[in-house]
Tab-separated table of C-alpha atoms in Angstrom:
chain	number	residue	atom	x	y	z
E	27	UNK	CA	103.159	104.217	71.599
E	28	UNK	CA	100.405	102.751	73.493
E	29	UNK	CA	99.709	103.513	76.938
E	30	UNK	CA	97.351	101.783	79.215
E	31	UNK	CA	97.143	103.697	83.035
E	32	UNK	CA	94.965	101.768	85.975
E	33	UNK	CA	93.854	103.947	88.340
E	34	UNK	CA	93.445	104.073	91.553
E	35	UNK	CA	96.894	101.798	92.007
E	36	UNK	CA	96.288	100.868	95.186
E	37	UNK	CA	92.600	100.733	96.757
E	38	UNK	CA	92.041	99.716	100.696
E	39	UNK	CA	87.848	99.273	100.838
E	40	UNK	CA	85.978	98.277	103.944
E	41	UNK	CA	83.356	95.016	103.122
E	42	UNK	CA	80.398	95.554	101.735
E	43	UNK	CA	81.432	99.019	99.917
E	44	UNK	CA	81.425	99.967	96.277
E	45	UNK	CA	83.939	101.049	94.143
E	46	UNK	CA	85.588	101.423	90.687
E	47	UNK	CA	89.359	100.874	89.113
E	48	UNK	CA	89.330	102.983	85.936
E	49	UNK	CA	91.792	102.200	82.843
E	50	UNK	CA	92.205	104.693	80.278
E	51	UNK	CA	94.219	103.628	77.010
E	52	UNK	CA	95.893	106.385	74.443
E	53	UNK	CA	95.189	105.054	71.279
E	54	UNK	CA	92.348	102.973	69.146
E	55	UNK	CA	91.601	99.310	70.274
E	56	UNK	CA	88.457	97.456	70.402
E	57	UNK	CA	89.637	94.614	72.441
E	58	UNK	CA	90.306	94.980	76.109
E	59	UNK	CA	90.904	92.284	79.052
E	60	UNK	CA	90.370	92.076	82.563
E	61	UNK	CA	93.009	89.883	84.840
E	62	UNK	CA	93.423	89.027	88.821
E	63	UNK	CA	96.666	88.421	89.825
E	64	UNK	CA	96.720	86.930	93.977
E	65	UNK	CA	100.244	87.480	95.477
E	66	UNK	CA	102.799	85.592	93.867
E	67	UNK	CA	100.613	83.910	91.980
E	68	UNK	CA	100.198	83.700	88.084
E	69	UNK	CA	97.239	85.828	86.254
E	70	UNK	CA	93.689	85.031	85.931
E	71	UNK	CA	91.335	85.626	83.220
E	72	UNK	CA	88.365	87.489	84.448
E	73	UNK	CA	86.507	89.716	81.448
E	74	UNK	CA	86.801	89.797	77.798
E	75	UNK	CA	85.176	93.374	76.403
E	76	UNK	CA	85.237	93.214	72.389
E	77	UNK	CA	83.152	96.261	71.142
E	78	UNK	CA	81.980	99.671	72.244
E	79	UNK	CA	79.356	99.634	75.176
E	80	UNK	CA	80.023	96.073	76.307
E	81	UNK	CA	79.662	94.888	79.945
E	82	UNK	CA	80.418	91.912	81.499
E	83	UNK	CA	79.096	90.867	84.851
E	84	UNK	CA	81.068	87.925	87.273
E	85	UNK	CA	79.062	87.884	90.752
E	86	UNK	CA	80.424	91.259	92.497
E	87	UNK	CA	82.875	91.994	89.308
E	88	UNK	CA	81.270	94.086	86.386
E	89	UNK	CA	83.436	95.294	83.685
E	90	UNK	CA	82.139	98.012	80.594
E	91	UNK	CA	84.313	99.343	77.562
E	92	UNK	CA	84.105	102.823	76.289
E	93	UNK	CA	85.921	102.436	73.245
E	94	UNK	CA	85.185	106.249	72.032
E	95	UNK	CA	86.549	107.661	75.828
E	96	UNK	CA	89.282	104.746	75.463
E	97	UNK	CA	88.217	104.311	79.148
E	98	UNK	CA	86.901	100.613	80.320
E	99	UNK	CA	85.842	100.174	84.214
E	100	UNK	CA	85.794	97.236	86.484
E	101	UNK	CA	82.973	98.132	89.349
E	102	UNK	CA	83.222	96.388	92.601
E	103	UNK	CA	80.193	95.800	94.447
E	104	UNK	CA	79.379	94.682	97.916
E	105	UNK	CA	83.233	93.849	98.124
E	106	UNK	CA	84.235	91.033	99.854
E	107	UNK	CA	87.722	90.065	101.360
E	108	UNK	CA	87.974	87.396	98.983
E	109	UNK	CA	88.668	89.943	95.866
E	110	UNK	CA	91.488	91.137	97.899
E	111	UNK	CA	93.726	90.761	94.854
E	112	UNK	CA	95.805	92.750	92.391
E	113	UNK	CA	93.392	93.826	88.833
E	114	UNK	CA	95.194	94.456	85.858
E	115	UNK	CA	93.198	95.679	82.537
E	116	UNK	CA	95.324	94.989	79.751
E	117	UNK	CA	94.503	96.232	75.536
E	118	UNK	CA	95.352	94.629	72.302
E	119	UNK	CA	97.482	96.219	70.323
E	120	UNK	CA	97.402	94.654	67.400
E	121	UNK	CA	93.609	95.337	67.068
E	122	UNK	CA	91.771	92.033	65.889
E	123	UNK	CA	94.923	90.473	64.762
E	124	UNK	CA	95.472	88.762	68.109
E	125	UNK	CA	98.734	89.449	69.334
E	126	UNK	CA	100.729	91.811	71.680
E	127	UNK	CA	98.816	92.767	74.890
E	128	UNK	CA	100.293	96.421	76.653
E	129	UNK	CA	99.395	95.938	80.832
E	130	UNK	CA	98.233	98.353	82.933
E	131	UNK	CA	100.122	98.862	86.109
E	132	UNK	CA	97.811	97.028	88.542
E	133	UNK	CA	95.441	97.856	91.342
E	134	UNK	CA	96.010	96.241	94.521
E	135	UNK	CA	92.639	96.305	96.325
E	136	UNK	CA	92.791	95.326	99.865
E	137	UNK	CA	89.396	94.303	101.660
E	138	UNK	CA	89.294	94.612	105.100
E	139	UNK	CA	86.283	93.446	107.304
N	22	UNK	CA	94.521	68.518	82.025
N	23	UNK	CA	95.563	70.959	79.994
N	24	UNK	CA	97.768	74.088	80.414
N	25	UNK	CA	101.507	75.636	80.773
N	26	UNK	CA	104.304	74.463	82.865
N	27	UNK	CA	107.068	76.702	83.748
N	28	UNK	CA	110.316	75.781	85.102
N	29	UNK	CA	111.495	75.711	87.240
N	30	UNK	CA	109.596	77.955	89.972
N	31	UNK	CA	112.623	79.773	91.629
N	32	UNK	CA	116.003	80.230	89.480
N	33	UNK	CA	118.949	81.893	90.969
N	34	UNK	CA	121.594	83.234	88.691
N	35	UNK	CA	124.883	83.549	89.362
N	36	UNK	CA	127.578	87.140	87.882
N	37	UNK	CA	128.248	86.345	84.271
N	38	UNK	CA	125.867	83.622	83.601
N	39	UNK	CA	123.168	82.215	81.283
N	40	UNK	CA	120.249	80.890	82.477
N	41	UNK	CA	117.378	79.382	80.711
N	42	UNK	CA	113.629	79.582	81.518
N	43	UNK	CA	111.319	76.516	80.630
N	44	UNK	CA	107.606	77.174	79.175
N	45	UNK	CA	105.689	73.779	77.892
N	46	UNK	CA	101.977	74.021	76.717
N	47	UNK	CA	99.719	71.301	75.759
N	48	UNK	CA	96.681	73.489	74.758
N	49	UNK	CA	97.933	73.103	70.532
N	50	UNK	CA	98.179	77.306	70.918
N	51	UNK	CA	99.768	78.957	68.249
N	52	UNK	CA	101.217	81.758	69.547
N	53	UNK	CA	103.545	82.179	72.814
N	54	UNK	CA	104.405	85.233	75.044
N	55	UNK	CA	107.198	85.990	77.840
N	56	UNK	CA	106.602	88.648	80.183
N	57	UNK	CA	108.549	90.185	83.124
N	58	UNK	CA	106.656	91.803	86.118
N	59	UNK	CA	108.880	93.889	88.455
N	60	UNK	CA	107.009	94.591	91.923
N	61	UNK	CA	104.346	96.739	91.764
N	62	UNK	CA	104.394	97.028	88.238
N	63	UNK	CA	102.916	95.832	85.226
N	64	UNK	CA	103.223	92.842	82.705
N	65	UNK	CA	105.793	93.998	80.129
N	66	UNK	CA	106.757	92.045	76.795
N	67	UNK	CA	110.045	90.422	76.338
N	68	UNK	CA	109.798	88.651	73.236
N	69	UNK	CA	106.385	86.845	71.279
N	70	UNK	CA	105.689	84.158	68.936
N	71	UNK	CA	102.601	83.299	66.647
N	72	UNK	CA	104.128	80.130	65.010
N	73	UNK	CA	107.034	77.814	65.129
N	74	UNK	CA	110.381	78.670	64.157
N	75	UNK	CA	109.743	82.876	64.307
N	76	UNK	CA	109.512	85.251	67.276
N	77	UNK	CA	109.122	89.202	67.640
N	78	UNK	CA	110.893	91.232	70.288
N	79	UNK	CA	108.652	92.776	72.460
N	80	UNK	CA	109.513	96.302	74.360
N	81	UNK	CA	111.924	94.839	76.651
N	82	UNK	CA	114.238	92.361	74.933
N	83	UNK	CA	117.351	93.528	75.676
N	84	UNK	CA	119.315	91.307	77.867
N	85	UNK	CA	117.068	87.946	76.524
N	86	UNK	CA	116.864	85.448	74.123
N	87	UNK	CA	114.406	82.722	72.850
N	88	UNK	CA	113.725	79.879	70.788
N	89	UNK	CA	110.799	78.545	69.314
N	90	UNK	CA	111.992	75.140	67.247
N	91	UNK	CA	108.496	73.621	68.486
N	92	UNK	CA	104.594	74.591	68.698
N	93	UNK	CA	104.584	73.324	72.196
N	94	UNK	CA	107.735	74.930	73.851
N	95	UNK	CA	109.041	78.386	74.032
N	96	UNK	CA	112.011	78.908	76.780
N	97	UNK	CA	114.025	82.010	77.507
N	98	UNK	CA	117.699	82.372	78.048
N	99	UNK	CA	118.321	85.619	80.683
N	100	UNK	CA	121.718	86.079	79.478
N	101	UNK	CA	124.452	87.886	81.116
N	102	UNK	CA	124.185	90.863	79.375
N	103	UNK	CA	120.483	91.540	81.319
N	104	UNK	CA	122.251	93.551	84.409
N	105	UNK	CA	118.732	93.527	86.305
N	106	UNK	CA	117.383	90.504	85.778
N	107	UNK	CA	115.617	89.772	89.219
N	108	UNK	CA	112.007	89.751	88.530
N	109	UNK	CA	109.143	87.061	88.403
N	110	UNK	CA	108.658	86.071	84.547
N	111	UNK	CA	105.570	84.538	82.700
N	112	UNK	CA	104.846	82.781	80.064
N	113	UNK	CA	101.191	82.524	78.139
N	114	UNK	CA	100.109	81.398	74.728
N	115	UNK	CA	96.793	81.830	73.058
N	116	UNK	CA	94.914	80.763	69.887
N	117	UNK	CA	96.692	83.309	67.048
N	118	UNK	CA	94.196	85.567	65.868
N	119	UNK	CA	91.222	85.277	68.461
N	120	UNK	CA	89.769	86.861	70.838
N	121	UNK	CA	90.178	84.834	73.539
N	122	UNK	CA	92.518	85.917	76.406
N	123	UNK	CA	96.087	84.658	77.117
N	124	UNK	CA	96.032	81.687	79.529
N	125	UNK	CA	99.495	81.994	81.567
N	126	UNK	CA	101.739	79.796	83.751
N	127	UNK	CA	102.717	80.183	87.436
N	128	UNK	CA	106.038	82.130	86.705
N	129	UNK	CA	109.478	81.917	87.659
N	130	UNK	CA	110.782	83.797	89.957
N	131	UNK	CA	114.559	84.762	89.018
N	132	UNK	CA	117.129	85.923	91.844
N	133	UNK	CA	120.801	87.291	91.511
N	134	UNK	CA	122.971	84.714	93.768
Protein backbone atom coordinates (compact mmCIF):
# COMPACT_ATOMS: atom_id res chain seq x y z
CA UNK A 1 0.00 0.00 0.00
CA UNK A 2 1.24 3.36 -0.72
CA UNK A 3 2.15 5.75 1.81
CA UNK A 4 2.90 9.35 1.36
CA UNK A 5 4.11 11.18 5.03
CA UNK A 6 4.58 15.29 5.00
CA UNK A 7 6.71 16.32 7.44
CA UNK A 8 7.02 18.76 9.56
CA UNK A 9 2.89 18.80 10.00
CA UNK A 10 2.71 21.86 11.39
CA UNK A 11 5.50 24.68 10.83
CA UNK A 12 5.21 28.32 12.71
CA UNK A 13 8.26 30.49 10.77
CA UNK A 14 9.05 34.08 11.54
CA UNK A 15 9.17 36.38 7.94
CA UNK A 16 11.89 36.38 6.05
CA UNK A 17 13.23 32.76 7.27
CA UNK A 18 13.92 29.62 5.31
CA UNK A 19 12.65 26.40 5.54
CA UNK A 20 11.67 22.98 4.08
CA UNK A 21 8.39 20.49 4.27
CA UNK A 22 9.79 17.07 3.30
CA UNK A 23 7.46 14.18 1.75
CA UNK A 24 8.72 10.81 1.62
CA UNK A 25 6.57 8.13 -0.40
CA UNK A 26 7.00 4.07 0.16
CA UNK A 27 6.84 2.80 -3.11
CA UNK A 28 7.90 3.61 -7.00
CA UNK A 29 6.23 6.71 -8.69
CA UNK A 30 7.59 9.17 -11.03
CA UNK A 31 4.87 11.65 -10.79
CA UNK A 32 4.45 13.81 -7.76
CA UNK A 33 2.25 17.12 -7.06
CA UNK A 34 2.44 20.01 -4.99
CA UNK A 35 -1.06 21.68 -3.59
CA UNK A 36 -2.03 24.83 -1.17
CA UNK A 37 -5.00 24.47 0.54
CA UNK A 38 -6.07 28.24 2.55
CA UNK A 39 -8.58 27.50 5.40
CA UNK A 40 -11.71 26.22 4.26
CA UNK A 41 -10.94 26.71 1.05
CA UNK A 42 -10.62 24.19 -1.94
CA UNK A 43 -6.92 23.02 -3.20
CA UNK A 44 -4.58 24.76 -5.40
CA UNK A 45 -2.27 23.51 -7.92
CA UNK A 46 1.19 24.70 -7.23
CA UNK A 47 4.10 22.15 -8.78
CA UNK A 48 4.03 19.34 -11.13
CA UNK A 49 7.54 17.13 -10.68
CA UNK A 50 7.51 14.28 -13.51
CA UNK A 51 11.05 12.66 -13.46
CA UNK A 52 14.02 12.15 -11.20
CA UNK A 53 16.00 15.44 -10.31
CA UNK A 54 13.27 17.86 -11.34
CA UNK A 55 12.72 21.29 -9.68
CA UNK A 56 10.27 23.67 -10.04
CA UNK A 57 10.58 27.23 -8.90
CA UNK A 58 7.16 29.70 -8.12
CA UNK A 59 8.62 33.11 -6.59
CA UNK A 60 9.54 31.98 -2.83
CA UNK A 61 8.13 28.21 -3.56
CA UNK A 62 10.77 25.67 -5.03
CA UNK A 63 9.86 22.13 -5.26
CA UNK A 64 12.64 19.01 -6.35
CA UNK A 65 11.81 15.15 -6.74
CA UNK A 66 14.13 12.46 -5.66
CA UNK A 67 12.55 9.67 -7.21
CA UNK A 68 15.49 7.08 -6.12
CA UNK A 69 15.15 8.47 -2.10
CA UNK A 70 11.22 8.57 -2.90
CA UNK A 71 11.69 11.94 -1.07
CA UNK A 72 10.45 15.34 -2.99
CA UNK A 73 10.90 18.85 -1.01
CA UNK A 74 9.09 22.09 -1.19
CA UNK A 75 11.78 24.91 0.11
CA UNK A 76 10.43 28.09 1.44
CA UNK A 77 12.42 31.06 1.08
CA UNK A 78 12.28 34.53 2.47
CA UNK A 79 8.71 33.44 3.76
CA UNK A 80 6.15 35.76 3.72
CA UNK A 81 2.75 35.84 5.67
CA UNK A 82 1.00 35.44 2.57
CA UNK A 83 2.09 31.52 2.21
CA UNK A 84 0.52 31.12 5.51
CA UNK A 85 -1.39 28.14 4.14
CA UNK A 86 -1.76 24.38 4.49
CA UNK A 87 0.92 22.29 1.64
CA UNK A 88 -0.04 19.01 0.73
CA UNK A 89 2.39 16.83 -1.69
CA UNK A 90 0.36 14.25 -3.12
CA UNK A 91 1.90 10.90 -5.64
CA UNK A 92 0.35 9.04 -8.45
CA UNK A 93 -0.32 5.83 -7.98
CA UNK A 94 -1.12 4.59 -10.95
CA UNK A 95 2.32 5.64 -12.39
CA UNK A 96 1.80 7.35 -15.92
CA UNK A 97 -1.61 6.00 -16.28
CA UNK A 98 -3.19 9.09 -14.74
CA UNK A 99 -5.40 8.19 -12.11
CA UNK A 100 -5.61 7.75 -8.26
CA UNK A 101 -3.61 10.40 -6.30
CA UNK A 102 -2.62 9.07 -2.31
CA UNK A 103 -2.32 12.75 -0.09
CA UNK A 104 0.00 13.49 2.28
CA UNK A 105 -1.28 14.69 5.57
CA UNK A 106 -0.64 18.44 5.19
CA UNK A 107 1.66 21.06 6.61
CA UNK A 108 0.13 23.97 8.09
CA UNK A 109 2.79 26.71 7.95
CA UNK A 110 1.97 29.73 9.88
CA UNK A 111 3.99 33.06 9.08
CA UNK A 112 4.15 35.43 11.59
CA UNK A 113 5.77 38.96 11.15
CA UNK B 1 -15.16 30.40 -17.44
CA UNK B 2 -14.44 27.17 -16.96
CA UNK B 3 -14.30 24.83 -13.90
CA UNK B 4 -16.34 22.63 -11.16
CA UNK B 5 -19.33 23.55 -9.22
CA UNK B 6 -20.19 21.79 -6.13
CA UNK B 7 -23.37 21.84 -4.36
CA UNK B 8 -24.41 22.91 -2.43
CA UNK B 9 -21.62 24.52 -0.03
CA UNK B 10 -22.97 23.42 3.46
CA UNK B 11 -25.31 20.15 3.68
CA UNK B 12 -26.68 19.05 6.93
CA UNK B 13 -27.90 15.53 7.27
CA UNK B 14 -30.34 14.41 9.31
CA UNK B 15 -30.25 10.24 11.54
CA UNK B 16 -31.15 7.76 8.87
CA UNK B 17 -30.90 9.77 5.80
CA UNK B 18 -29.54 10.03 2.23
CA UNK B 19 -28.07 12.87 1.04
CA UNK B 20 -26.65 13.65 -2.28
CA UNK B 21 -23.58 15.77 -3.20
CA UNK B 22 -23.58 17.77 -6.59
CA UNK B 23 -20.19 17.99 -8.78
CA UNK B 24 -20.70 19.71 -12.47
CA UNK B 25 -17.57 20.36 -14.71
CA UNK B 26 -17.40 22.10 -17.92
CA UNK B 27 -13.63 21.54 -18.62
CA UNK B 28 -14.73 18.14 -21.23
CA UNK B 29 -12.38 16.06 -18.39
CA UNK B 30 -12.56 12.56 -18.58
CA UNK B 31 -12.05 11.37 -15.43
CA UNK B 32 -13.74 12.49 -11.94
CA UNK B 33 -12.63 12.09 -8.25
CA UNK B 34 -14.47 12.49 -4.69
CA UNK B 35 -12.45 13.03 -1.77
CA UNK B 36 -13.15 13.48 1.99
CA UNK B 37 -10.76 15.61 4.20
CA UNK B 38 -11.33 15.22 7.98
CA UNK B 39 -9.52 18.17 9.99
CA UNK B 40 -6.10 18.07 10.02
CA UNK B 41 -5.85 15.34 7.77
CA UNK B 42 -5.31 14.45 4.37
CA UNK B 43 -7.30 14.09 1.00
CA UNK B 44 -8.56 10.48 1.00
CA UNK B 45 -10.41 8.69 -2.04
CA UNK B 46 -13.99 7.79 -1.92
CA UNK B 47 -14.78 6.60 -5.20
CA UNK B 48 -13.11 7.64 -9.06
CA UNK B 49 -14.12 7.69 -12.55
CA UNK B 50 -12.12 7.84 -15.94
CA UNK B 51 -15.21 7.68 -18.28
CA UNK B 52 -18.93 7.74 -18.33
CA UNK B 53 -21.03 5.11 -17.08
CA UNK B 54 -17.97 3.25 -14.77
CA UNK B 55 -16.44 4.23 -11.43
CA UNK B 56 -13.74 2.55 -9.02
CA UNK B 57 -13.99 2.61 -5.25
CA UNK B 58 -11.34 4.34 -3.80
CA UNK B 59 -9.94 3.45 -0.05
CA UNK B 60 -12.81 4.84 1.69
CA UNK B 61 -16.10 3.91 0.03
CA UNK B 62 -17.88 2.46 2.55
CA UNK B 63 -20.86 4.38 3.58
CA UNK B 64 -21.07 6.18 -0.27
CA UNK B 65 -22.36 5.87 -3.48
CA UNK B 66 -22.03 7.48 -7.00
CA UNK B 67 -23.15 7.80 -10.38
CA UNK B 68 -21.60 8.73 -13.42
CA UNK B 69 -24.55 8.53 -16.34
CA UNK B 70 -22.74 11.77 -17.86
CA UNK B 71 -19.06 13.11 -18.79
CA UNK B 72 -19.92 16.32 -17.13
CA UNK B 73 -21.50 15.28 -13.71
CA UNK B 74 -20.44 13.00 -11.00
CA UNK B 75 -22.56 13.41 -7.54
CA UNK B 76 -22.30 11.40 -4.37
CA UNK B 77 -25.01 9.99 -2.23
CA UNK B 78 -23.61 9.89 1.76
CA UNK B 79 -25.99 7.29 2.64
CA UNK B 80 -27.11 6.31 5.99
CA UNK B 81 -25.04 3.58 6.43
CA UNK B 82 -21.74 6.24 6.60
CA UNK B 83 -22.02 6.63 10.66
CA UNK B 84 -19.30 9.55 10.46
CA UNK B 85 -20.05 11.37 7.75
CA UNK B 86 -19.20 15.03 8.94
CA UNK B 87 -16.32 16.12 6.93
CA UNK B 88 -15.68 18.71 4.05
CA UNK B 89 -15.78 16.66 0.60
CA UNK B 90 -14.21 17.50 -2.88
CA UNK B 91 -14.62 16.84 -6.04
CA UNK B 92 -11.82 17.18 -9.07
CA UNK B 93 -11.54 15.79 -12.54
CA UNK B 94 -8.60 15.80 -14.84
CA UNK B 95 -7.66 14.90 -18.45
CA UNK B 96 -7.44 10.71 -18.16
CA UNK B 97 -4.05 9.74 -18.70
CA UNK B 98 -1.94 13.07 -18.35
CA UNK B 99 0.10 14.57 -16.39
CA UNK B 100 -1.54 17.43 -15.55
CA UNK B 101 -2.82 17.91 -11.94
CA UNK B 102 -6.44 17.53 -10.68
CA UNK B 103 -8.28 20.89 -10.78
CA UNK B 104 -10.90 20.69 -7.73
CA UNK B 105 -14.08 22.46 -6.57
CA UNK B 106 -14.73 24.50 -3.38
CA UNK B 107 -16.16 21.48 -1.34
CA UNK B 108 -19.05 20.78 0.65
CA UNK B 109 -19.01 20.87 3.89
CA UNK B 110 -21.40 18.02 5.41
CA UNK B 111 -22.82 18.32 9.13
CA UNK B 112 -24.89 15.75 11.26
CA UNK B 113 -28.24 17.81 12.22
Amino acid sequence: ELKVEQNPLFLSMQEGKNYTIYCNYSTTSDRLYWYRQDPGKSLESLFVLLSNGAVKQEGRLMASLDTKARLSTLHITAAVHDLSATYFCAVDMNNNQGGKLIFGQGTELSVKP
Amino acid sequence: DGGITQSPKYLFRKEGQNVTLSCEQNLNHDAMYWYRQDPGQGLRLIYYSQIVNDFQKGDIAEGYSVSREKKESFPLTVTSAQKNPTAFYLCASSISGAIQPQHFGDGTRLSIL
